[in-house]
Amino acid sequence: MTVREAADLLLKARKVVVFTGAGVSAESGIPTFRDALTGLWARFDAQALATPEAFAADPALVYGWYEWRRTIVGRARPNAGHTAIAKIEAAIPGTVVVTQNVDALHEQAGSVSPIHLHGSLYAPRCSSCAKPATPPEGPGDEPADGRRLTPPACEHCGAPVRPGVVWFGEALPVDALEAAVAAAADCDLLITVGTSGVVYPAAEIPQVAARFGAPVIQVNPMPTPLDDICTVNLRGPAAEVLPELVLSLPSTAAR
Ligand code: BJW
Ligand code: ZN
């Protein structure tokens, strides 16, 4: 299947959902979630660290992992894939970006108000009273191999501060999930980019679009469980495939 077929779908679309996962940030130098872990965490499975149980058992290990990731993300810049998505948004005003990523690279590329299904690295909160905590100053300055880091204490109740992300077994933010499902049910094209499609309920989003009759374009170098519901599977890196796809779009003024 070709970029040409995908471009034909994009040219006809008026309500587009772009659904992204870690792969869209891979070419910005941010490891995907299911990449092998390095440094201090080489012995751990990321899925085991992204749980409330892991944080309760060893807050310094998990907090240190997130600060290390915040440092990497803080040094990263949006790539041509993020930029192409912002161009789709500019050219087709009915576009909604839904991301599972906890970085802010869509915003930095110019996307307006992407929906963050799994939270953000920049919104820490108390692990007990849930009040927002003051984000650490600066972009992060963790060593390349990372380190254990005792989380700060909540200024209200003294409990450890935790990252403002959604861990396994936790509910997704209701407003974000509802807005994403509504956009998927109402769109006339969904583009899924750089996600393994194995984590629920996020992985339902492209499936909702397909069930409501919208074509689905997938951009991923590897096959995923979403392949079967996709109208077009473009096997390649987002930073190469998406810029080729947006070449087909007329200028914003022409639409
Ligand atoms: C490229 C590329 C390039 C590489 N270009 N592409 C139904 C069935 C089975 C299980 C469940 C179910 N419903 C719920 C569950 C349980 C669980 C779950 O899904 N488990 C499965 C893993 C089995 N889900 C949950 O627990 C969720 N909560 C929940 O259901 O709550 C219920 C509840 C209700 C009410 C009250 C209480 C509870 C929560 C899920 C939260 C997931 N959180 C994480 C961590 C976020 C914080 C952090 O970043 O640390 O989110 S896990 C992790 O996975 C992260 C990601 O957002 C998410 C998805 O990963 P993603 O983005 O797809 O990355 P990868 O690494 O998997 O894939 C990268 C892809 O990119 C690959 O395909 C590459 O090929 C590709 N790629 N280079 C394009 N250049
Ligand atoms: Zn507190």
GROMACS .gro file of N, CA, C and O in nm, residues 62-179:
model
  472
   62VAL      N    1   1.168   0.446   4.103
   62VAL     CA    2   1.071   0.488   4.001
   62VAL      C    3   1.081   0.639   3.976
   62VAL      O    4   1.084   0.683   3.860
   63TYR      N    5   1.094   0.718   4.083
   63TYR     CA    6   1.106   0.863   4.066
   63TYR      C    7   1.233   0.896   3.987
   63TYR      O    8   1.234   0.982   3.898
   64GLY      N    9   1.342   0.826   4.018
   64GLY     CA   10   1.467   0.846   3.945
   64GLY      C   11   1.453   0.814   3.797
   64GLY      O   12   1.509   0.883   3.711
   65TRP      N   13   1.377   0.708   3.767
   65TRP     CA   14   1.354   0.670   3.627
   65TRP      C   15   1.282   0.783   3.554
   65TRP      O   16   1.319   0.820   3.443
   66TYR      N   17   1.180   0.840   3.617
   66TYR     CA   18   1.104   0.947   3.551
   66TYR      C   19   1.186   1.075   3.538
   66TYR      O   20   1.176   1.146   3.437
   67GLU      N   21   1.270   1.106   3.636
   67GLU     CA   22   1.353   1.225   3.623
   67GLU      C   23   1.458   1.207   3.512
   67GLU      O   24   1.491   1.300   3.439
   68TRP      N   25   1.508   1.084   3.499
   68TRP     CA   26   1.602   1.052   3.390
   68TRP      C   27   1.532   1.070   3.256
   68TRP      O   28   1.586   1.133   3.163
   69ARG      N   29   1.408   1.022   3.247
   69ARG     CA   30   1.332   1.038   3.122
   69ARG      C   31   1.299   1.185   3.095
   69ARG      O   32   1.303   1.231   2.981
   70ARG      N   33   1.269   1.261   3.203
   70ARG     CA   34   1.240   1.405   3.185
   70ARG      C   35   1.364   1.477   3.133
   70ARG      O   36   1.355   1.571   3.053
   71THR      N   37   1.481   1.432   3.177
   71THR     CA   38   1.607   1.493   3.127
   71THR      C   39   1.623   1.466   2.977
   71THR      O   40   1.654   1.557   2.899
   72ILE      N   41   1.599   1.340   2.936
   72ILE     CA   42   1.613   1.305   2.793
   72ILE      C   43   1.512   1.384   2.709
   72ILE      O   44   1.545   1.442   2.606
   73VAL      N   45   1.389   1.387   2.759
   73VAL     CA   46   1.283   1.457   2.685
   73VAL      C   47   1.311   1.607   2.678
   73VAL      O   48   1.289   1.672   2.575
   74GLY      N   49   1.366   1.662   2.787
   74GLY     CA   50   1.395   1.805   2.792
   74GLY      C   51   1.501   1.846   2.690
   74GLY      O   52   1.504   1.960   2.645
   75ARG      N   53   1.588   1.752   2.655
   75ARG     CA   54   1.693   1.783   2.556
   75ARG      C   55   1.648   1.754   2.413
   75ARG      O   56   1.718   1.789   2.318
   76ALA      N   57   1.533   1.686   2.400
   76ALA     CA   58   1.488   1.644   2.267
   76ALA      C   59   1.414   1.757   2.197
   76ALA      O   60   1.360   1.847   2.261
   77ARG      N   61   1.412   1.752   2.067
   77ARG     CA   62   1.338   1.848   1.986
   77ARG      C   63   1.238   1.773   1.900
   77ARG      O   64   1.264   1.658   1.862
   78PRO      N   65   1.127   1.837   1.864
   78PRO     CA   66   1.032   1.769   1.775
   78PRO      C   67   1.101   1.731   1.645
   78PRO      O   68   1.192   1.801   1.600
   79ASN      N   69   1.057   1.619   1.588
   79ASN     CA   70   1.115   1.577   1.460
   79ASN      C   71   1.016   1.604   1.346
   79ASN      O   72   0.907   1.659   1.367
   80ALA      N   73   1.057   1.563   1.225
   80ALA     CA   74   0.975   1.593   1.107
   80ALA      C   75   0.837   1.527   1.114
   80ALA      O   76   0.741   1.574   1.050
   81GLY      N   77   0.823   1.422   1.194
   81GLY     CA   78   0.692   1.358   1.212
   81GLY      C   79   0.598   1.447   1.292
   81GLY      O   80   0.483   1.470   1.253
   82HIS      N   81   0.648   1.501   1.405
   82HIS     CA   82   0.565   1.595   1.483
   82HIS      C   83   0.526   1.716   1.398
   82HIS      O   84   0.412   1.764   1.403
   83THR      N   85   0.623   1.766   1.322
   83THR     CA   86   0.597   1.886   1.241
   83THR      C   87   0.491   1.857   1.134
   83THR      O   88   0.402   1.938   1.108
   84ALA      N   89   0.500   1.738   1.073
   84ALA     CA   90   0.401   1.703   0.970
   84ALA      C   91   0.261   1.694   1.030
   84ALA      O   92   0.163   1.736   0.968
   85ILE      N   93   0.252   1.643   1.153
   85ILE     CA   94   0.121   1.634   1.219
   85ILE      C   95   0.066   1.774   1.245
   85ILE      O   96  -0.053   1.802   1.222
   86ALA      N   97   0.152   1.866   1.289
   86ALA     CA   98   0.106   2.005   1.309
   86ALA      C   99   0.061   2.067   1.176
   86ALA      O  100  -0.032   2.148   1.173
   87LYS      N  101   0.125   2.026   1.067
   87LYS     CA  102   0.084   2.080   0.935
   87LYS      C  103  -0.054   2.025   0.895
   87LYS      O  104  -0.134   2.096   0.836
   88ILE      N  105  -0.080   1.900   0.928
   88ILE     CA  106  -0.213   1.844   0.898
   88ILE      C  107  -0.317   1.925   0.975
   88ILE      O  108  -0.421   1.964   0.921
   89GLU      N  109  -0.286   1.952   1.102
   89GLU     CA  110  -0.376   2.029   1.187
   89GLU      C  111  -0.403   2.168   1.129
   89GLU      O  112  -0.516   2.218   1.133
   90ALA      N  113  -0.296   2.230   1.077
   90ALA     CA  114  -0.312   2.365   1.021
   90ALA      C  115  -0.392   2.361   0.892
   90ALA      O  116  -0.471   2.452   0.864
   91ALA      N  117  -0.374   2.255   0.815
   91ALA     CA  118  -0.441   2.249   0.684
   91ALA      C  119  -0.585   2.201   0.696
   91ALA      O  120  -0.669   2.235   0.613
   92ILE      N  121  -0.613   2.119   0.798
   92ILE     CA  122  -0.748   2.063   0.815
   92ILE      C  123  -0.794   2.101   0.956
   92ILE      O  124  -0.760   2.034   1.054
   93PRO      N  125  -0.870   2.209   0.969
   93PRO     CA  126  -0.903   2.261   1.102
   93PRO      C  127  -0.976   2.161   1.192
   93PRO      O  128  -0.969   2.171   1.313
   94GLY      N  129  -1.045   2.063   1.133
   94GLY     CA  130  -1.115   1.964   1.216
   94GLY      C  131  -1.025   1.851   1.262
   94GLY      O  132  -1.072   1.740   1.283
   95THR      N  133  -0.898   1.879   1.282
   95THR     CA  134  -0.805   1.773   1.325
   95THR      C  135  -0.791   1.772   1.476
   95THR      O  136  -0.780   1.876   1.539
   96VAL      N  137  -0.791   1.651   1.534
   96VAL     CA  138  -0.768   1.635   1.677
   96VAL      C  139  -0.649   1.541   1.694
   96VAL      O  140  -0.646   1.433   1.637
   97VAL      N  141  -0.550   1.587   1.771
   97VAL     CA  142  -0.434   1.502   1.800
   97VAL      C  143  -0.455   1.437   1.936
   97VAL      O  144  -0.482   1.505   2.035
   98VAL      N  145  -0.446   1.305   1.939
   98VAL     CA  146  -0.461   1.229   2.064
   98VAL      C  147  -0.330   1.155   2.085
   98VAL      O  148  -0.289   1.077   1.999
   99THR      N  149  -0.264   1.180   2.197
   99THR     CA  150  -0.135   1.114   2.218
   99THR      C  151  -0.133   1.034   2.348
   99THR      O  152  -0.196   1.073   2.447
  100GLN      N  153  -0.058   0.924   2.342
  100GLN     CA  154  -0.032   0.847   2.464
  100GLN      C  155   0.098   0.893   2.529
  100GLN      O  156   0.133   0.848   2.637
  101ASN      N  157   0.168   0.984   2.462
  101ASN     CA  158   0.302   1.022   2.509
  101ASN      C  159   0.295   1.122   2.623
  101ASN      O  160   0.206   1.206   2.629
  102VAL      N  161   0.396   1.114   2.709
  102VAL     CA  162   0.401   1.204   2.825
  102VAL      C  163   0.501   1.317   2.800
  102VAL      O  164   0.525   1.399   2.889
  103ASP      N  165   0.560   1.322   2.680
  103ASP     CA  166   0.646   1.436   2.646
  103ASP      C  167   0.558   1.550   2.593
  103ASP      O  168   0.436   1.537   2.588
  104ALA      N  169   0.620   1.661   2.556
  104ALA     CA  170   0.542   1.776   2.507
  104ALA      C  171   0.586   1.811   2.365
  104ALA      O  172   0.577   1.927   2.322
  105LEU      N  173   0.631   1.711   2.289
  105LEU     CA  174   0.688   1.742   2.158
  105LEU      C  175   0.581   1.781   2.055
  105LEU      O  176   0.610   1.858   1.962
  106HIS      N  177   0.458   1.731   2.070
  106HIS     CA  178   0.353   1.777   1.979
  106HIS      C  179   0.330   1.928   1.997
  106HIS      O  180   0.323   2.003   1.899
  107GLU      N  181   0.320   1.970   2.123
  107GLU     CA  182   0.298   2.114   2.150
  107GLU      C  183   0.416   2.194   2.094
  107GLU      O  184   0.398   2.298   2.031
  108GLN      N  185   0.538   2.145   2.117
  108GLN     CA  186   0.656   2.219   2.070
  108GLN      C  187   0.660   2.228   1.917
  108GLN      O  188   0.716   2.322   1.862
  109ALA      N  189   0.599   2.129   1.850
  109ALA     CA  190   0.596   2.133   1.702
  109ALA      C  191   0.485   2.223   1.650
  109ALA      O  192   0.477   2.246   1.530
  110GLY      N  193   0.395   2.268   1.739
  110GLY     CA  194   0.289   2.358   1.695
  110GLY      C  195   0.149   2.299   1.702
  110GLY      O  196   0.053   2.365   1.663
  111SER      N  197   0.135   2.176   1.750
  111SER     CA  198   0.000   2.122   1.768
  111SER      C  199  -0.068   2.197   1.882
  111SER      O  200  -0.006   2.225   1.985
  112VAL      N  201  -0.197   2.227   1.861
  112VAL     CA  202  -0.271   2.305   1.961
  112VAL      C  203  -0.352   2.208   2.048
  112VAL      O  204  -0.434   2.134   1.997
  113SER      N  205  -0.326   2.209   2.176
  113SER     CA  206  -0.404   2.129   2.272
  113SER      C  207  -0.420   1.982   2.235
  113SER      O  208  -0.534   1.933   2.224
  114PRO      N  209  -0.311   1.909   2.213
  114PRO     CA  210  -0.328   1.765   2.194
  114PRO      C  211  -0.387   1.702   2.321
  114PRO      O  212  -0.364   1.751   2.431
  115ILE      N  213  -0.465   1.597   2.300
  115ILE     CA  214  -0.524   1.527   2.415
  115ILE      C  215  -0.421   1.428   2.468
  115ILE      O  216  -0.374   1.342   2.394
  116HIS      N  217  -0.385   1.441   2.595
  116HIS     CA  218  -0.286   1.351   2.656
  116HIS      C  219  -0.358   1.242   2.735
  116HIS      O  220  -0.410   1.267   2.844
  117LEU      N  221  -0.362   1.122   2.680
  117LEU     CA  222  -0.435   1.013   2.748
  117LEU      C  223  -0.362   0.959   2.870
  117LEU      O  224  -0.424   0.908   2.962
  118HIS      N  225  -0.228   0.965   2.868
  118HIS     CA  226  -0.150   0.902   2.977
  118HIS      C  227  -0.077   1.005   3.063
  118HIS      O  228   0.023   0.971   3.126
  119GLY      N  229  -0.125   1.130   3.062
  119GLY     CA  230  -0.068   1.231   3.150
  119GLY      C  231   0.057   1.295   3.092
  119GLY      O  232   0.079   1.294   2.970
  120SER      N  233   0.138   1.351   3.182
  120SER     CA  234   0.250   1.435   3.140
  120SER      C  235   0.365   1.423   3.240
  120SER      O  236   0.342   1.406   3.360
  121LEU      N  237   0.486   1.436   3.188
  121LEU     CA  238   0.604   1.439   3.276
  121LEU      C  239   0.614   1.570   3.352
  121LEU      O  240   0.698   1.584   3.441
  122TYR      N  241   0.529   1.667   3.315
  122TYR     CA  242   0.545   1.803   3.368
  122TYR      C  243   0.434   1.841   3.467
  122TYR      O  244   0.412   1.958   3.492
  123ALA      N  245   0.364   1.742   3.519
  123ALA     CA  246   0.253   1.773   3.610
  123ALA      C  247   0.257   1.683   3.734
  123ALA      O  248   0.163   1.609   3.760
  124PRO      N  249   0.367   1.690   3.813
  124PRO     CA  250   0.375   1.602   3.930
  124PRO      C  251   0.264   1.631   4.031
  124PRO      O  252   0.211   1.742   4.035
  125ARG      N  253   0.229   1.530   4.108
  125ARG     CA  254   0.125   1.552   4.210
  125ARG      C  255   0.156   1.463   4.330
  125ARG      O  256   0.242   1.374   4.323
  126CYS      N  257   0.082   1.489   4.438
  126CYS     CA  258   0.105   1.410   4.559
  126CYS      C  259   0.051   1.269   4.540
  126CYS      O  260  -0.058   1.250   4.485
  127SER      N  261   0.126   1.169   4.588
  127SER     CA  262   0.080   1.031   4.573
  127SER      C  263  -0.030   0.997   4.673
  127SER      O  264  -0.092   0.893   4.663
  128SER      N  265  -0.053   1.088   4.770
  128SER     CA  266  -0.157   1.060   4.869
  128SER      C  267  -0.276   1.155   4.854
  128SER      O  268  -0.387   1.112   4.825
  129CYS      N  269  -0.255   1.288   4.867
  129CYS     CA  270  -0.369   1.380   4.863
  129CYS      C  271  -0.398   1.428   4.721
  129CYS      O  272  -0.497   1.496   4.698
  130ALA      N  273  -0.313   1.394   4.625
  130ALA     CA  274  -0.333   1.421   4.481
  130ALA      C  275  -0.324   1.569   4.444
  130ALA      O  276  -0.348   1.605   4.329
  131LYS      N  277  -0.287   1.656   4.541
  131LYS     CA  278  -0.274   1.797   4.505
  131LYS      C  279  -0.154   1.815   4.412
  131LYS      O  280  -0.051   1.745   4.427
  132PRO      N  281  -0.164   1.910   4.317
  132PRO     CA  282  -0.051   1.932   4.226
  132PRO      C  283   0.074   1.972   4.305
  132PRO      O  284   0.064   2.045   4.403
  133ALA      N  285   0.188   1.924   4.261
  133ALA     CA  286   0.315   1.959   4.326
  133ALA      C  287   0.389   2.056   4.234
  133ALA      O  288   0.363   2.060   4.113
  134THR      N  289   0.480   2.133   4.292
  134THR     CA  290   0.559   2.225   4.211
  134THR      C  291   0.654   2.142   4.124
  134THR      O  292   0.730   2.062   4.176
  135PRO      N  293   0.648   2.161   3.992
  135PRO     CA  294   0.740   2.085   3.906
  135PRO      C  295   0.885   2.121   3.939
  135PRO      O  296   0.913   2.236   3.975
  136PRO      N  297   0.977   2.024   3.930
  136PRO     CA  298   1.117   2.056   3.954
  136PRO      C  299   1.162   2.165   3.859
  136PRO      O  300   1.113   2.175   3.747
  137GLU      N  301   1.256   2.249   3.907
  137GLU     CA  302   1.304   2.359   3.822
  137GLU      C  303   1.392   2.305   3.710
  137GLU      O  304   1.464   2.208   3.728
  138GLY      N  305   1.386   2.370   3.596
  138GLY     CA  306   1.476   2.336   3.486
  138GLY      C  307   1.434   2.211   3.412
  138GLY      O  308   1.339   2.144   3.449
  139PRO      N  309   1.509   2.179   3.306
  139PRO     CA  310   1.471   2.069   3.219
  139PRO      C  311   1.515   1.932   3.270
  139PRO      O  312   1.490   1.832   3.207
  140GLY      N  313   1.579   1.924   3.384
  140GLY     CA  314   1.633   1.797   3.434
  140GLY      C  315   1.779   1.787   3.398
  140GLY      O  316   1.821   1.832   3.291
  141ASP      N  317   1.856   1.729   3.490
  141ASP     CA  318   2.001   1.720   3.466
  141ASP      C  319   2.054   1.589   3.523
  141ASP      O  320   2.149   1.586   3.601
  142GLU      N  321   1.986   1.481   3.486
  142GLU     CA  322   2.024   1.350   3.540
  142GLU      C  323   2.141   1.291   3.461
  142GLU      O  324   2.154   1.315   3.341
  143PRO      N  325   2.226   1.211   3.527
  143PRO     CA  326   2.338   1.149   3.456
  143PRO      C  327   2.290   1.049   3.351
  143PRO      O  328   2.176   1.001   3.360
  144ALA      N  329   2.374   1.021   3.253
  144ALA     CA  330   2.334   0.937   3.139
  144ALA      C  331   2.278   0.802   3.183
  144ALA      O  332   2.186   0.749   3.120
  145ASP      N  333   2.333   0.743   3.289
  145ASP     CA  334   2.285   0.614   3.335
  145ASP      C  335   2.172   0.626   3.437
  145ASP      O  336   2.124   0.525   3.488
  146GLY      N  337   2.134   0.751   3.469
  146GLY     CA  338   2.028   0.771   3.567
  146GLY      C  339   2.076   0.738   3.709
  146GLY      O  340   2.192   0.704   3.731
  147ARG      N  341   1.986   0.752   3.803
  147ARG     CA  342   2.018   0.722   3.942
  147ARG      C  343   1.889   0.716   4.023
  147ARG      O  344   1.785   0.765   3.979
  148ARG      N  345   1.899   0.655   4.140
  148ARG     CA  346   1.785   0.658   4.232
  148ARG      C  347   1.771   0.802   4.283
  148ARG      O  348   1.871   0.871   4.299
  149LEU      N  349   1.649   0.844   4.307
  149LEU     CA  350   1.625   0.981   4.350
  149LEU      C  351   1.504   0.982   4.444
  149LEU      O  352   1.394   0.946   4.402
  150THR      N  353   1.527   1.021   4.568
  150THR     CA  354   1.414   1.025   4.662
  150THR      C  355   1.317   1.134   4.618
  150THR      O  356   1.358   1.248   4.595
  151PRO      N  357   1.188   1.101   4.602
  151PRO     CA  358   1.094   1.206   4.559
  151PRO      C  359   1.077   1.312   4.666
  151PRO      O  360   1.089   1.282   4.785
  152PRO      N  361   1.048   1.436   4.625
  152PRO     CA  362   1.021   1.539   4.725
  152PRO      C  363   0.894   1.505   4.803
  152PRO      O  364   0.813   1.425   4.758
  153ALA      N  365   0.881   1.570   4.920
  153ALA     CA  366   0.761   1.547   5.002
  153ALA      C  367   0.654   1.649   4.964
  153ALA      O  368   0.685   1.765   4.933
  154CYS      N  369   0.529   1.606   4.963
  154CYS     CA  370   0.415   1.696   4.935
  154CYS      C  371   0.414   1.808   5.038
  154CYS      O  372   0.427   1.782   5.158
  155GLU      N  373   0.396   1.930   4.989
  155GLU     CA  374   0.400   2.044   5.083
  155GLU      C  375   0.273   2.051   5.168
  155GLU      O  376   0.266   2.125   5.265
  156HIS      N  377   0.171   1.974   5.133
  156HIS     CA  378   0.045   1.975   5.210
  156HIS      C  379   0.042   1.863   5.313
  156HIS      O  380  -0.001   1.884   5.426
  157CYS      N  381   0.084   1.743   5.273
  157CYS     CA  382   0.065   1.629   5.365
  157CYS      C  383   0.193   1.550   5.389
  157CYS      O  384   0.194   1.456   5.469
  158GLY      N  385   0.300   1.582   5.317
  158GLY     CA  386   0.428   1.516   5.343
  158GLY      C  387   0.449   1.384   5.271
  158GLY      O  388   0.558   1.326   5.275
  159ALA      N  389   0.347   1.335   5.200
  159ALA     CA  390   0.363   1.208   5.127
  159ALA      C  391   0.454   1.230   5.005
  159ALA      O  392   0.470   1.344   4.959
  160PRO      N  393   0.511   1.122   4.950
  160PRO     CA  394   0.600   1.140   4.834
  160PRO      C  395   0.525   1.194   4.711
  160PRO      O  396   0.412   1.154   4.685
  161VAL      N  397   0.591   1.286   4.641
  161VAL     CA  398   0.537   1.336   4.514
  161VAL      C  399   0.561   1.231   4.406
  161VAL      O  400   0.665   1.164   4.405
  162ARG      N  401   0.465   1.216   4.315
  162ARG     CA  402   0.477   1.118   4.206
  162ARG      C  403   0.461   1.187   4.071
  162ARG      O  404   0.403   1.297   4.063
  163PRO      N  405   0.507   1.122   3.964
  163PRO     CA  406   0.487   1.182   3.832
  163PRO      C  407   0.337   1.183   3.796
  163PRO      O  408   0.263   1.091   3.834
  164GLY      N  409   0.297   1.284   3.720
  164GLY     CA  410   0.155   1.298   3.682
  164GLY      C  411   0.121   1.218   3.558
  164GLY      O  412   0.070   1.273   3.460
  165VAL      N  413   0.153   1.090   3.561
  165VAL     CA  414   0.129   1.002   3.447
  165VAL      C  415   0.030   0.893   3.489
  165VAL      O  416   0.002   0.877   3.608
  166VAL      N  417  -0.020   0.819   3.390
  166VAL     CA  418  -0.116   0.713   3.420
  166VAL      C  419  -0.043   0.579   3.419
  166VAL      O  420   0.014   0.538   3.317
  167TRP      N  421  -0.042   0.514   3.533
  167TRP     CA  422   0.023   0.384   3.544
  167TRP      C  423  -0.076   0.271   3.520
  167TRP      O  424  -0.199   0.292   3.524
  168PHE      N  425  -0.023   0.150   3.498
  168PHE     CA  426  -0.110   0.033   3.479
  168PHE      C  427  -0.200   0.016   3.600
  168PHE      O  428  -0.157   0.032   3.715
  169GLY      N  429  -0.325  -0.011   3.571
  169GLY     CA  430  -0.424  -0.031   3.677
  169GLY      C  431  -0.491   0.097   3.721
  169GLY      O  432  -0.585   0.094   3.800
  170GLU      N  433  -0.444   0.211   3.669
  170GLU     CA  434  -0.505   0.339   3.703
  170GLU      C  435  -0.599   0.385   3.590
  170GLU      O  436  -0.575   0.354   3.473
  171ALA      N  437  -0.701   0.462   3.630
  171ALA     CA  438  -0.795   0.512   3.530
  171ALA      C  439  -0.731   0.624   3.449
  171ALA      O  440  -0.654   0.705   3.503
  172LEU      N  441  -0.764   0.631   3.320
  172LEU     CA  442  -0.720   0.744   3.238
  172LEU      C  443  -0.803   0.868   3.277
  172LEU      O  444  -0.916   0.852   3.325
  173PRO      N  445  -0.749   0.989   3.256
  173PRO     CA  446  -0.830   1.109   3.286
  173PRO      C  447  -0.961   1.104   3.207
  173PRO      O  448  -0.958   1.087   3.084
  174VAL      N  449  -1.072   1.115   3.279
  174VAL     CA  450  -1.203   1.092   3.217
  174VAL      C  451  -1.228   1.189   3.100
  174VAL      O  452  -1.270   1.147   2.992
  175ASP      N  453  -1.198   1.318   3.122
  175ASP     CA  454  -1.225   1.417   3.016
  175ASP      C  455  -1.146   1.385   2.890
  175ASP      O  456  -1.199   1.394   2.778
  176ALA      N  457  -1.019   1.348   2.908
  176ALA     CA  458  -0.933   1.319   2.793
  176ALA      C  459  -0.985   1.196   2.718
  176ALA      O  460  -0.995   1.196   2.595
  177LEU      N  461  -1.018   1.091   2.793
  177LEU     CA  462  -1.065   0.968   2.727
  177LEU      C  463  -1.197   0.992   2.655
  177LEU      O  464  -1.214   0.950   2.539
  178GLU      N  465  -1.288   1.064   2.720
  178GLU     CA  466  -1.418   1.090   2.655
  178GLU      C  467  -1.400   1.174   2.529
  178GLU      O  468  -1.462   1.147   2.427
  179ALA      N  469  -1.314   1.275   2.536
  179ALA     CA  470  -1.292   1.360   2.419
  179ALA      C  471  -1.229   1.280   2.305
  179ALA      O  472  -1.264   1.297   2.188
   0.00000   0.00000   0.00000
